[in-house]
């Protein structure tokens, strides 16, 4: 069974960086079976109704400003897979989740910056999926759970976001790791490894410094979605965690 993953995508400039985290992403393809397709939830694809990418070939969205000129020259023309898009829609319908196909939208930086590091040739079909910040945490998990059987068909499911993502609290001098960020992530690690969904669904009330770590939830949602796809086996493994600017977490979780 193909594992699912959560990848933090940090800033758009991640794709240009060389550090331990980008090294992990660049070596990912060599350490894992090549999937027949990728289903990816991005924190930057927000819709009130669950949307499913159904483009023949994706355009590249530059949904950021003020970064290096080189980023605006990058493309990631991944092919779509209409049959898989339809299958995803059928799985959602089976689980009572309304969805729509989107033939127009390209890949935002939450998708292409990560994928370009992992599979730079853009030769694996992609189905991009939206997130909805207004659902409950349990509903987010159930959306992921609805897609779990795709893992048995060599489909790689990715959630792209960030566990600690508070741009107002960034320490631009980047000295050390803020205690509040590490405290939140340590709590999160404990609950994920124990597969304590009851606590995770209530992270806003139970986790230390939750308001600081997750001021808005769109970046946290992909973690719950990816976790939900692993509900059958319930095994979570932290592959990497580091920080930029004091508290912007770069983490990778594997769900077996």
PDB file of C-alpha atoms in Angstrom:
ATOM      1  CA  UNK A   1       0.000   0.000   0.000  1.00  0.00           C
ATOM      2  CA  UNK A   2       1.321   3.418  -0.971  1.00  0.00           C
ATOM      3  CA  UNK A   3       1.911   5.637   2.092  1.00  0.00           C
ATOM      4  CA  UNK A   4       0.421   9.120   2.224  1.00  0.00           C
ATOM      5  CA  UNK A   5       2.434  12.184   3.208  1.00  0.00           C
ATOM      6  CA  UNK A   6       2.153  15.639   4.641  1.00  0.00           C
ATOM      7  CA  UNK A   7       4.764  18.109   3.386  1.00  0.00           C
ATOM      8  CA  UNK A   8       5.210  21.633   4.678  1.00  0.00           C
ATOM      9  CA  UNK A   9       5.793  23.964   1.776  1.00  0.00           C
ATOM     10  CA  UNK A  10       7.172  26.949   3.684  1.00  0.00           C
ATOM     11  CA  UNK A  11       7.743  30.023   1.526  1.00  0.00           C
ATOM     12  CA  UNK A  12       7.571  29.810  -2.289  1.00  0.00           C
ATOM     13  CA  UNK A  13      11.358  30.228  -2.337  1.00  0.00           C
ATOM     14  CA  UNK A  14      11.669  26.744  -0.804  1.00  0.00           C
ATOM     15  CA  UNK A  15      12.089  25.386  -4.313  1.00  0.00           C
ATOM     16  CA  UNK A  16      15.349  27.367  -4.668  1.00  0.00           C
ATOM     17  CA  UNK A  17      16.827  26.458  -1.284  1.00  0.00           C
ATOM     18  CA  UNK A  18      19.409  23.899  -0.264  1.00  0.00           C
ATOM     19  CA  UNK A  19      18.987  22.604   3.265  1.00  0.00           C
ATOM     20  CA  UNK A  20      18.193  19.355   5.096  1.00  0.00           C
ATOM     21  CA  UNK A  21      14.506  19.601   4.285  1.00  0.00           C
ATOM     22  CA  UNK A  22      14.932  20.253   0.572  1.00  0.00           C
ATOM     23  CA  UNK A  23      17.500  17.438   0.489  1.00  0.00           C
ATOM     24  CA  UNK A  24      14.829  15.094   1.852  1.00  0.00           C
ATOM     25  CA  UNK A  25      12.374  16.211  -0.816  1.00  0.00           C
ATOM     26  CA  UNK A  26      14.928  15.880  -3.606  1.00  0.00           C
ATOM     27  CA  UNK A  27      15.798  12.340  -2.499  1.00  0.00           C
ATOM     28  CA  UNK A  28      12.185  11.304  -1.954  1.00  0.00           C
ATOM     29  CA  UNK A  29      11.625   9.806  -5.407  1.00  0.00           C
ATOM     30  CA  UNK A  30      14.690   7.577  -5.069  1.00  0.00           C
ATOM     31  CA  UNK A  31      13.498   6.209  -1.725  1.00  0.00           C
ATOM     32  CA  UNK A  32       9.842   5.505  -2.572  1.00  0.00           C
ATOM     33  CA  UNK A  33       7.987   3.570  -5.275  1.00  0.00           C
ATOM     34  CA  UNK A  34       7.015   5.692  -8.256  1.00  0.00           C
ATOM     35  CA  UNK A  35       3.268   6.365  -8.100  1.00  0.00           C
ATOM     36  CA  UNK A  36       0.982   6.062 -11.079  1.00  0.00           C
ATOM     37  CA  UNK A  37      -0.603   9.376 -10.080  1.00  0.00           C
ATOM     38  CA  UNK A  38      -0.576  12.016  -7.343  1.00  0.00           C
ATOM     39  CA  UNK A  39      -3.584  13.404  -5.489  1.00  0.00           C
ATOM     40  CA  UNK A  40      -2.628  16.607  -3.683  1.00  0.00           C
ATOM     41  CA  UNK A  41      -4.465  18.880  -1.242  1.00  0.00           C
ATOM     42  CA  UNK A  42      -2.956  22.381  -1.146  1.00  0.00           C
ATOM     43  CA  UNK A  43      -3.571  24.968   1.563  1.00  0.00           C
ATOM     44  CA  UNK A  44      -3.727  27.618  -1.170  1.00  0.00           C
ATOM     45  CA  UNK A  45      -6.598  26.027  -3.097  1.00  0.00           C
ATOM     46  CA  UNK A  46      -9.567  27.142  -1.013  1.00  0.00           C
ATOM     47  CA  UNK A  47     -13.141  26.483  -2.089  1.00  0.00           C
ATOM     48  CA  UNK A  48     -16.440  26.220  -0.226  1.00  0.00           C
ATOM     49  CA  UNK A  49     -17.337  23.082  -2.203  1.00  0.00           C
ATOM     50  CA  UNK A  50     -14.770  20.304  -2.518  1.00  0.00           C
ATOM     51  CA  UNK A  51     -13.107  20.919  -5.888  1.00  0.00           C
ATOM     52  CA  UNK A  52     -11.259  18.355  -7.945  1.00  0.00           C
ATOM     53  CA  UNK A  53      -8.697  19.333 -10.547  1.00  0.00           C
ATOM     54  CA  UNK A  54      -9.579  17.935 -13.951  1.00  0.00           C
ATOM     55  CA  UNK A  55      -7.256  19.824 -16.309  1.00  0.00           C
ATOM     56  CA  UNK A  56      -5.644  17.993 -19.202  1.00  0.00           C
ATOM     57  CA  UNK A  57      -2.400  19.809 -18.341  1.00  0.00           C
ATOM     58  CA  UNK A  58      -1.963  22.190 -15.442  1.00  0.00           C
ATOM     59  CA  UNK A  59      -0.827  25.758 -15.736  1.00  0.00           C
ATOM     60  CA  UNK A  60       1.464  27.270 -13.079  1.00  0.00           C
ATOM     61  CA  UNK A  61      -0.001  29.830 -10.674  1.00  0.00           C
ATOM     62  CA  UNK A  62       2.320  32.464  -9.180  1.00  0.00           C
ATOM     63  CA  UNK A  63       0.224  33.226  -6.117  1.00  0.00           C
ATOM     64  CA  UNK A  64       2.887  35.287  -4.328  1.00  0.00           C
ATOM     65  CA  UNK A  65       4.753  38.550  -4.689  1.00  0.00           C
ATOM     66  CA  UNK A  66       8.149  40.000  -3.893  1.00  0.00           C
ATOM     67  CA  UNK A  67      10.208  36.853  -4.356  1.00  0.00           C
ATOM     68  CA  UNK A  68      13.145  36.061  -6.649  1.00  0.00           C
ATOM     69  CA  UNK A  69      12.607  36.637 -10.366  1.00  0.00           C
ATOM     70  CA  UNK A  70      13.643  33.044 -11.010  1.00  0.00           C
ATOM     71  CA  UNK A  71      10.486  31.771  -9.332  1.00  0.00           C
ATOM     72  CA  UNK A  72       8.266  33.532 -11.856  1.00  0.00           C
ATOM     73  CA  UNK A  73      10.046  31.758 -14.704  1.00  0.00           C
ATOM     74  CA  UNK A  74       9.431  28.291 -13.281  1.00  0.00           C
ATOM     75  CA  UNK A  75       6.692  26.077 -14.633  1.00  0.00           C
ATOM     76  CA  UNK A  76       5.307  22.722 -13.622  1.00  0.00           C
ATOM     77  CA  UNK A  77       3.198  21.478 -16.560  1.00  0.00           C
ATOM     78  CA  UNK A  78       2.008  18.273 -14.927  1.00  0.00           C
ATOM     79  CA  UNK A  79      -0.613  16.271 -16.816  1.00  0.00           C
ATOM     80  CA  UNK A  80      -3.999  15.615 -15.281  1.00  0.00           C
ATOM     81  CA  UNK A  81      -5.824  12.285 -15.150  1.00  0.00           C
ATOM     82  CA  UNK A  82      -9.519  12.694 -15.880  1.00  0.00           C
ATOM     83  CA  UNK A  83     -10.326   9.075 -15.055  1.00  0.00           C
ATOM     84  CA  UNK A  84      -8.779   9.498 -11.601  1.00  0.00           C
ATOM     85  CA  UNK A  85     -10.559  12.840 -11.123  1.00  0.00           C
ATOM     86  CA  UNK A  86     -13.842  11.081 -11.833  1.00  0.00           C
ATOM     87  CA  UNK A  87     -12.909   8.273  -9.456  1.00  0.00           C
ATOM     88  CA  UNK A  88     -12.190  10.788  -6.701  1.00  0.00           C
ATOM     89  CA  UNK A  89     -15.584  12.393  -7.328  1.00  0.00           C
ATOM     90  CA  UNK A  90     -17.229   8.968  -7.084  1.00  0.00           C
ATOM     91  CA  UNK A  91     -15.468   8.227  -3.790  1.00  0.00           C
ATOM     92  CA  UNK A  92     -16.577  11.543  -2.365  1.00  0.00           C
ATOM     93  CA  UNK A  93     -20.155  10.891  -3.462  1.00  0.00           C
ATOM     94  CA  UNK A  94     -20.028   7.452  -1.879  1.00  0.00           C
ATOM     95  CA  UNK A  95     -19.142   9.113   1.429  1.00  0.00           C
ATOM     96  CA  UNK A  96     -21.727  11.886   1.141  1.00  0.00           C
ATOM     97  CA  UNK A  97     -19.253  14.620   0.202  1.00  0.00           C
ATOM     98  CA  UNK A  98     -20.378  17.089  -2.462  1.00  0.00           C
ATOM     99  CA  UNK A  99     -17.721  17.913  -5.064  1.00  0.00           C
ATOM    100  CA  UNK A 100     -17.238  19.613  -8.421  1.00  0.00           C
ATOM    101  CA  UNK A 101     -14.699  19.131 -11.200  1.00  0.00           C
ATOM    102  CA  UNK A 102     -12.472  22.104 -12.069  1.00  0.00           C
ATOM    103  CA  UNK A 103     -10.973  21.996 -15.555  1.00  0.00           C
ATOM    104  CA  UNK A 104      -9.448  25.484 -15.467  1.00  0.00           C
ATOM    105  CA  UNK A 105      -7.354  25.991 -12.350  1.00  0.00           C
ATOM    106  CA  UNK A 106      -3.605  25.436 -12.446  1.00  0.00           C
ATOM    107  CA  UNK A 107      -1.256  24.409  -9.649  1.00  0.00           C
ATOM    108  CA  UNK A 108      -0.532  26.976  -6.924  1.00  0.00           C
ATOM    109  CA  UNK A 109       2.810  27.187  -5.155  1.00  0.00           C
ATOM    110  CA  UNK A 110       1.612  24.904  -2.363  1.00  0.00           C
ATOM    111  CA  UNK A 111       1.450  22.194  -5.012  1.00  0.00           C
ATOM    112  CA  UNK A 112       4.124  22.920  -7.593  1.00  0.00           C
ATOM    113  CA  UNK A 113       6.921  24.075  -5.264  1.00  0.00           C
ATOM    114  CA  UNK A 114       6.790  20.739  -3.446  1.00  0.00           C
ATOM    115  CA  UNK A 115       6.252  18.624  -6.545  1.00  0.00           C
ATOM    116  CA  UNK A 116       9.081  20.312  -8.433  1.00  0.00           C
ATOM    117  CA  UNK A 117      11.495  19.247  -5.706  1.00  0.00           C
ATOM    118  CA  UNK A 118      10.164  15.685  -5.535  1.00  0.00           C
ATOM    119  CA  UNK A 119       9.386  14.943  -9.191  1.00  0.00           C
ATOM    120  CA  UNK A 120      11.095  17.712 -11.213  1.00  0.00           C
ATOM    121  CA  UNK A 121      10.223  16.184 -14.594  1.00  0.00           C
ATOM    122  CA  UNK A 122       6.469  16.798 -14.072  1.00  0.00           C
ATOM    123  CA  UNK A 123       5.789  13.448 -15.710  1.00  0.00           C
ATOM    124  CA  UNK A 124       3.341  12.002 -13.158  1.00  0.00           C
ATOM    125  CA  UNK A 125      -0.369  12.824 -13.504  1.00  0.00           C
ATOM    126  CA  UNK A 126      -1.749  15.072 -10.769  1.00  0.00           C
ATOM    127  CA  UNK A 127      -5.225  15.597  -9.364  1.00  0.00           C
ATOM    128  CA  UNK A 128      -5.314  18.813  -7.329  1.00  0.00           C
ATOM    129  CA  UNK A 129      -7.828  19.019  -4.481  1.00  0.00           C
ATOM    130  CA  UNK A 130      -9.121  22.040  -2.603  1.00  0.00           C
ATOM    131  CA  UNK A 131      -9.511  22.653   1.127  1.00  0.00           C
ATOM    132  CA  UNK A 132     -12.357  24.271   3.051  1.00  0.00           C
ATOM    133  CA  UNK A 133     -11.408  26.081   6.254  1.00  0.00           C
ATOM    134  CA  UNK A 134     -15.011  26.168   7.481  1.00  0.00           C
ATOM    135  CA  UNK A 135     -15.463  22.430   8.018  1.00  0.00           C
ATOM    136  CA  UNK A 136     -14.869  20.780  11.373  1.00  0.00           C
ATOM    137  CA  UNK A 137     -11.592  18.974  11.963  1.00  0.00           C
ATOM    138  CA  UNK A 138     -13.462  15.677  12.005  1.00  0.00           C
ATOM    139  CA  UNK A 139     -14.970  16.476   8.599  1.00  0.00           C
ATOM    140  CA  UNK A 140     -11.480  17.199   7.248  1.00  0.00           C
ATOM    141  CA  UNK A 141     -10.296  13.808   8.466  1.00  0.00           C
ATOM    142  CA  UNK A 142     -13.313  12.093   6.877  1.00  0.00           C
ATOM    143  CA  UNK A 143     -12.558  13.692   3.520  1.00  0.00           C
ATOM    144  CA  UNK A 144      -9.112  12.127   3.625  1.00  0.00           C
ATOM    145  CA  UNK A 145     -10.546   8.845   4.842  1.00  0.00           C
ATOM    146  CA  UNK A 146     -12.852   8.731   1.803  1.00  0.00           C
ATOM    147  CA  UNK A 147      -9.787   8.508  -0.451  1.00  0.00           C
ATOM    148  CA  UNK A 148      -7.891   5.874   1.514  1.00  0.00           C
ATOM    149  CA  UNK A 149      -8.510   3.084  -0.961  1.00  0.00           C
ATOM    150  CA  UNK A 150      -6.589   4.979  -3.651  1.00  0.00           C
ATOM    151  CA  UNK A 151      -3.426   4.047  -1.776  1.00  0.00           C
ATOM    152  CA  UNK A 152      -4.049   0.444  -2.813  1.00  0.00           C
ATOM    153  CA  UNK A 153      -3.938   1.572  -6.459  1.00  0.00           C
ATOM    154  CA  UNK A 154      -0.431   3.089  -6.348  1.00  0.00           C
ATOM    155  CA  UNK A 155      -1.771   6.617  -5.969  1.00  0.00           C
ATOM    156  CA  UNK A 156       0.349   8.956  -3.846  1.00  0.00           C
ATOM    157  CA  UNK A 157      -1.761  11.254  -1.655  1.00  0.00           C
ATOM    158  CA  UNK A 158      -0.109  14.437  -0.380  1.00  0.00           C
ATOM    159  CA  UNK A 159      -1.258  17.182   1.942  1.00  0.00           C
ATOM    160  CA  UNK A 160       0.747  20.400   1.486  1.00  0.00           C
ATOM    161  CA  UNK A 161       0.588  23.054   4.204  1.00  0.00           C
ATOM    162  CA  UNK A 162       2.334  23.820   7.481  1.00  0.00           C
ATOM    163  CA  UNK A 163       1.843  22.894  11.129  1.00  0.00           C
ATOM    164  CA  UNK A 164       3.198  26.153  12.563  1.00  0.00           C
ATOM    165  CA  UNK A 165       2.416  28.923  10.097  1.00  0.00           C
ATOM    166  CA  UNK A 166       2.105  32.423  11.558  1.00  0.00           C
ATOM    167  CA  UNK A 167       3.657  34.976   9.237  1.00  0.00           C
ATOM    168  CA  UNK A 168       3.148  37.772  11.777  1.00  0.00           C
ATOM    169  CA  UNK A 169       5.372  36.021  14.302  1.00  0.00           C
ATOM    170  CA  UNK A 170       8.312  35.253  12.006  1.00  0.00           C
ATOM    171  CA  UNK A 171      11.732  36.138  13.366  1.00  0.00           C
ATOM    172  CA  UNK A 172      13.480  37.447  10.275  1.00  0.00           C
ATOM    173  CA  UNK A 173      16.868  37.280  11.990  1.00  0.00           C
ATOM    174  CA  UNK A 174      16.250  33.554  12.274  1.00  0.00           C
ATOM    175  CA  UNK A 175      18.067  32.996  15.525  1.00  0.00           C
ATOM    176  CA  UNK A 176      17.103  29.743  17.255  1.00  0.00           C
ATOM    177  CA  UNK A 177      13.689  28.127  17.551  1.00  0.00           C
ATOM    178  CA  UNK A 178      10.843  29.844  19.364  1.00  0.00           C
ATOM    179  CA  UNK A 179       9.763  27.783  22.361  1.00  0.00           C
ATOM    180  CA  UNK A 180       6.066  28.203  21.638  1.00  0.00           C
ATOM    181  CA  UNK A 181       6.437  26.752  18.123  1.00  0.00           C
ATOM    182  CA  UNK A 182       8.410  23.738  19.338  1.00  0.00           C
ATOM    183  CA  UNK A 183       5.939  23.192  22.177  1.00  0.00           C
ATOM    184  CA  UNK A 184       3.007  23.057  19.770  1.00  0.00           C
ATOM    185  CA  UNK A 185       4.808  20.716  17.383  1.00  0.00           C
ATOM    186  CA  UNK A 186       5.899  18.433  20.227  1.00  0.00           C
ATOM    187  CA  UNK A 187       2.280  18.123  21.366  1.00  0.00           C
ATOM    188  CA  UNK A 188       1.251  17.451  17.789  1.00  0.00           C
ATOM    189  CA  UNK A 189       3.883  14.740  17.376  1.00  0.00           C
ATOM    190  CA  UNK A 190       2.703  12.964  20.521  1.00  0.00           C
ATOM    191  CA  UNK A 191      -0.928  12.955  19.387  1.00  0.00           C
ATOM    192  CA  UNK A 192      -0.176  11.935  15.805  1.00  0.00           C
ATOM    193  CA  UNK A 193       2.047   9.038  16.830  1.00  0.00           C
ATOM    194  CA  UNK A 194      -0.657   7.856  19.248  1.00  0.00           C
ATOM    195  CA  UNK A 195      -3.304   8.441  16.547  1.00  0.00           C
ATOM    196  CA  UNK A 196      -5.290  10.375  19.136  1.00  0.00           C
ATOM    197  CA  UNK A 197      -7.932  11.830  16.855  1.00  0.00           C
ATOM    198  CA  UNK A 198     -10.072  13.011  19.772  1.00  0.00           C
ATOM    199  CA  UNK A 199      -7.292  15.319  20.943  1.00  0.00           C
ATOM    200  CA  UNK A 200      -6.294  16.324  17.416  1.00  0.00           C
ATOM    201  CA  UNK A 201      -9.821  17.334  16.510  1.00  0.00           C
ATOM    202  CA  UNK A 202      -9.709  19.616  19.562  1.00  0.00           C
ATOM    203  CA  UNK A 203      -6.194  20.931  19.014  1.00  0.00           C
ATOM    204  CA  UNK A 204      -7.453  24.503  19.191  1.00  0.00           C
ATOM    205  CA  UNK A 205      -8.526  23.975  22.786  1.00  0.00           C
ATOM    206  CA  UNK A 206      -5.972  21.408  23.953  1.00  0.00           C
ATOM    207  CA  UNK A 207      -2.643  22.086  22.241  1.00  0.00           C
ATOM    208  CA  UNK A 208      -0.219  24.547  23.822  1.00  0.00           C
ATOM    209  CA  UNK A 209       0.112  27.810  21.890  1.00  0.00           C
ATOM    210  CA  UNK A 210      -2.451  26.666  19.299  1.00  0.00           C
ATOM    211  CA  UNK A 211      -3.600  30.228  18.617  1.00  0.00           C
ATOM    212  CA  UNK A 212      -0.026  31.320  17.900  1.00  0.00           C
ATOM    213  CA  UNK A 213       0.845  28.252  15.794  1.00  0.00           C
ATOM    214  CA  UNK A 214      -2.401  28.103  13.823  1.00  0.00           C
ATOM    215  CA  UNK A 215      -3.893  31.614  13.622  1.00  0.00           C
ATOM    216  CA  UNK A 216      -5.828  30.498  10.538  1.00  0.00           C
ATOM    217  CA  UNK A 217      -6.353  26.844   9.765  1.00  0.00           C
ATOM    218  CA  UNK A 218      -5.939  26.509   5.998  1.00  0.00           C
ATOM    219  CA  UNK A 219      -2.316  25.349   6.328  1.00  0.00           C
ATOM    220  CA  UNK A 220      -3.128  22.881   9.093  1.00  0.00           C
ATOM    221  CA  UNK A 221      -6.041  21.241   7.251  1.00  0.00           C
ATOM    222  CA  UNK A 222      -3.846  19.274   4.786  1.00  0.00           C
ATOM    223  CA  UNK A 223      -2.287  17.433   7.728  1.00  0.00           C
ATOM    224  CA  UNK A 224      -5.692  16.161   8.855  1.00  0.00           C
ATOM    225  CA  UNK A 225      -6.612  15.263   5.273  1.00  0.00           C
ATOM    226  CA  UNK A 226      -3.418  13.256   4.760  1.00  0.00           C
ATOM    227  CA  UNK A 227      -3.834  11.609   8.152  1.00  0.00           C
ATOM    228  CA  UNK A 228      -7.381  10.585   7.303  1.00  0.00           C
ATOM    229  CA  UNK A 229      -6.183   8.625   4.293  1.00  0.00           C
ATOM    230  CA  UNK A 230      -4.184   6.438   6.704  1.00  0.00           C
ATOM    231  CA  UNK A 231      -7.142   5.566   8.935  1.00  0.00           C
ATOM    232  CA  UNK A 232      -6.987   1.869   8.016  1.00  0.00           C
ATOM    233  CA  UNK A 233      -3.523   1.233   9.497  1.00  0.00           C
ATOM    234  CA  UNK A 234      -3.180   4.271  11.774  1.00  0.00           C
ATOM    235  CA  UNK A 235       0.595   4.595  11.737  1.00  0.00           C
ATOM    236  CA  UNK A 236       2.215   8.038  11.697  1.00  0.00           C
ATOM    237  CA  UNK A 237       5.943   8.666  11.344  1.00  0.00           C
ATOM    238  CA  UNK A 238       7.766  11.986  11.530  1.00  0.00           C
ATOM    239  CA  UNK A 239      10.430  12.027   8.815  1.00  0.00           C
ATOM    240  CA  UNK A 240      11.697  15.570   9.307  1.00  0.00           C
ATOM    241  CA  UNK A 241      11.128  18.724  11.315  1.00  0.00           C
ATOM    242  CA  UNK A 242      13.077  21.953  11.212  1.00  0.00           C
ATOM    243  CA  UNK A 243      12.286  25.667  11.396  1.00  0.00           C
ATOM    244  CA  UNK A 244      12.962  28.818   9.451  1.00  0.00           C
ATOM    245  CA  UNK A 245      12.708  32.355  10.842  1.00  0.00           C
ATOM    246  CA  UNK A 246      12.370  31.025  14.370  1.00  0.00           C
ATOM    247  CA  UNK A 247       8.993  29.343  14.008  1.00  0.00           C
ATOM    248  CA  UNK A 248       8.002  28.543  10.400  1.00  0.00           C
ATOM    249  CA  UNK A 249       7.966  24.765  10.607  1.00  0.00           C
ATOM    250  CA  UNK A 250       9.182  22.536   7.791  1.00  0.00           C
ATOM    251  CA  UNK A 251       7.911  19.077   8.584  1.00  0.00           C
ATOM    252  CA  UNK A 252       7.251  15.854   6.751  1.00  0.00           C
ATOM    253  CA  UNK A 253       4.850  13.205   8.068  1.00  0.00           C
ATOM    254  CA  UNK A 254       4.363   9.739   6.620  1.00  0.00           C
ATOM    255  CA  UNK A 255       1.090   7.870   7.113  1.00  0.00           C
ATOM    256  CA  UNK A 256       1.319   4.115   6.522  1.00  0.00           C
TER     257      UNK A 256
END
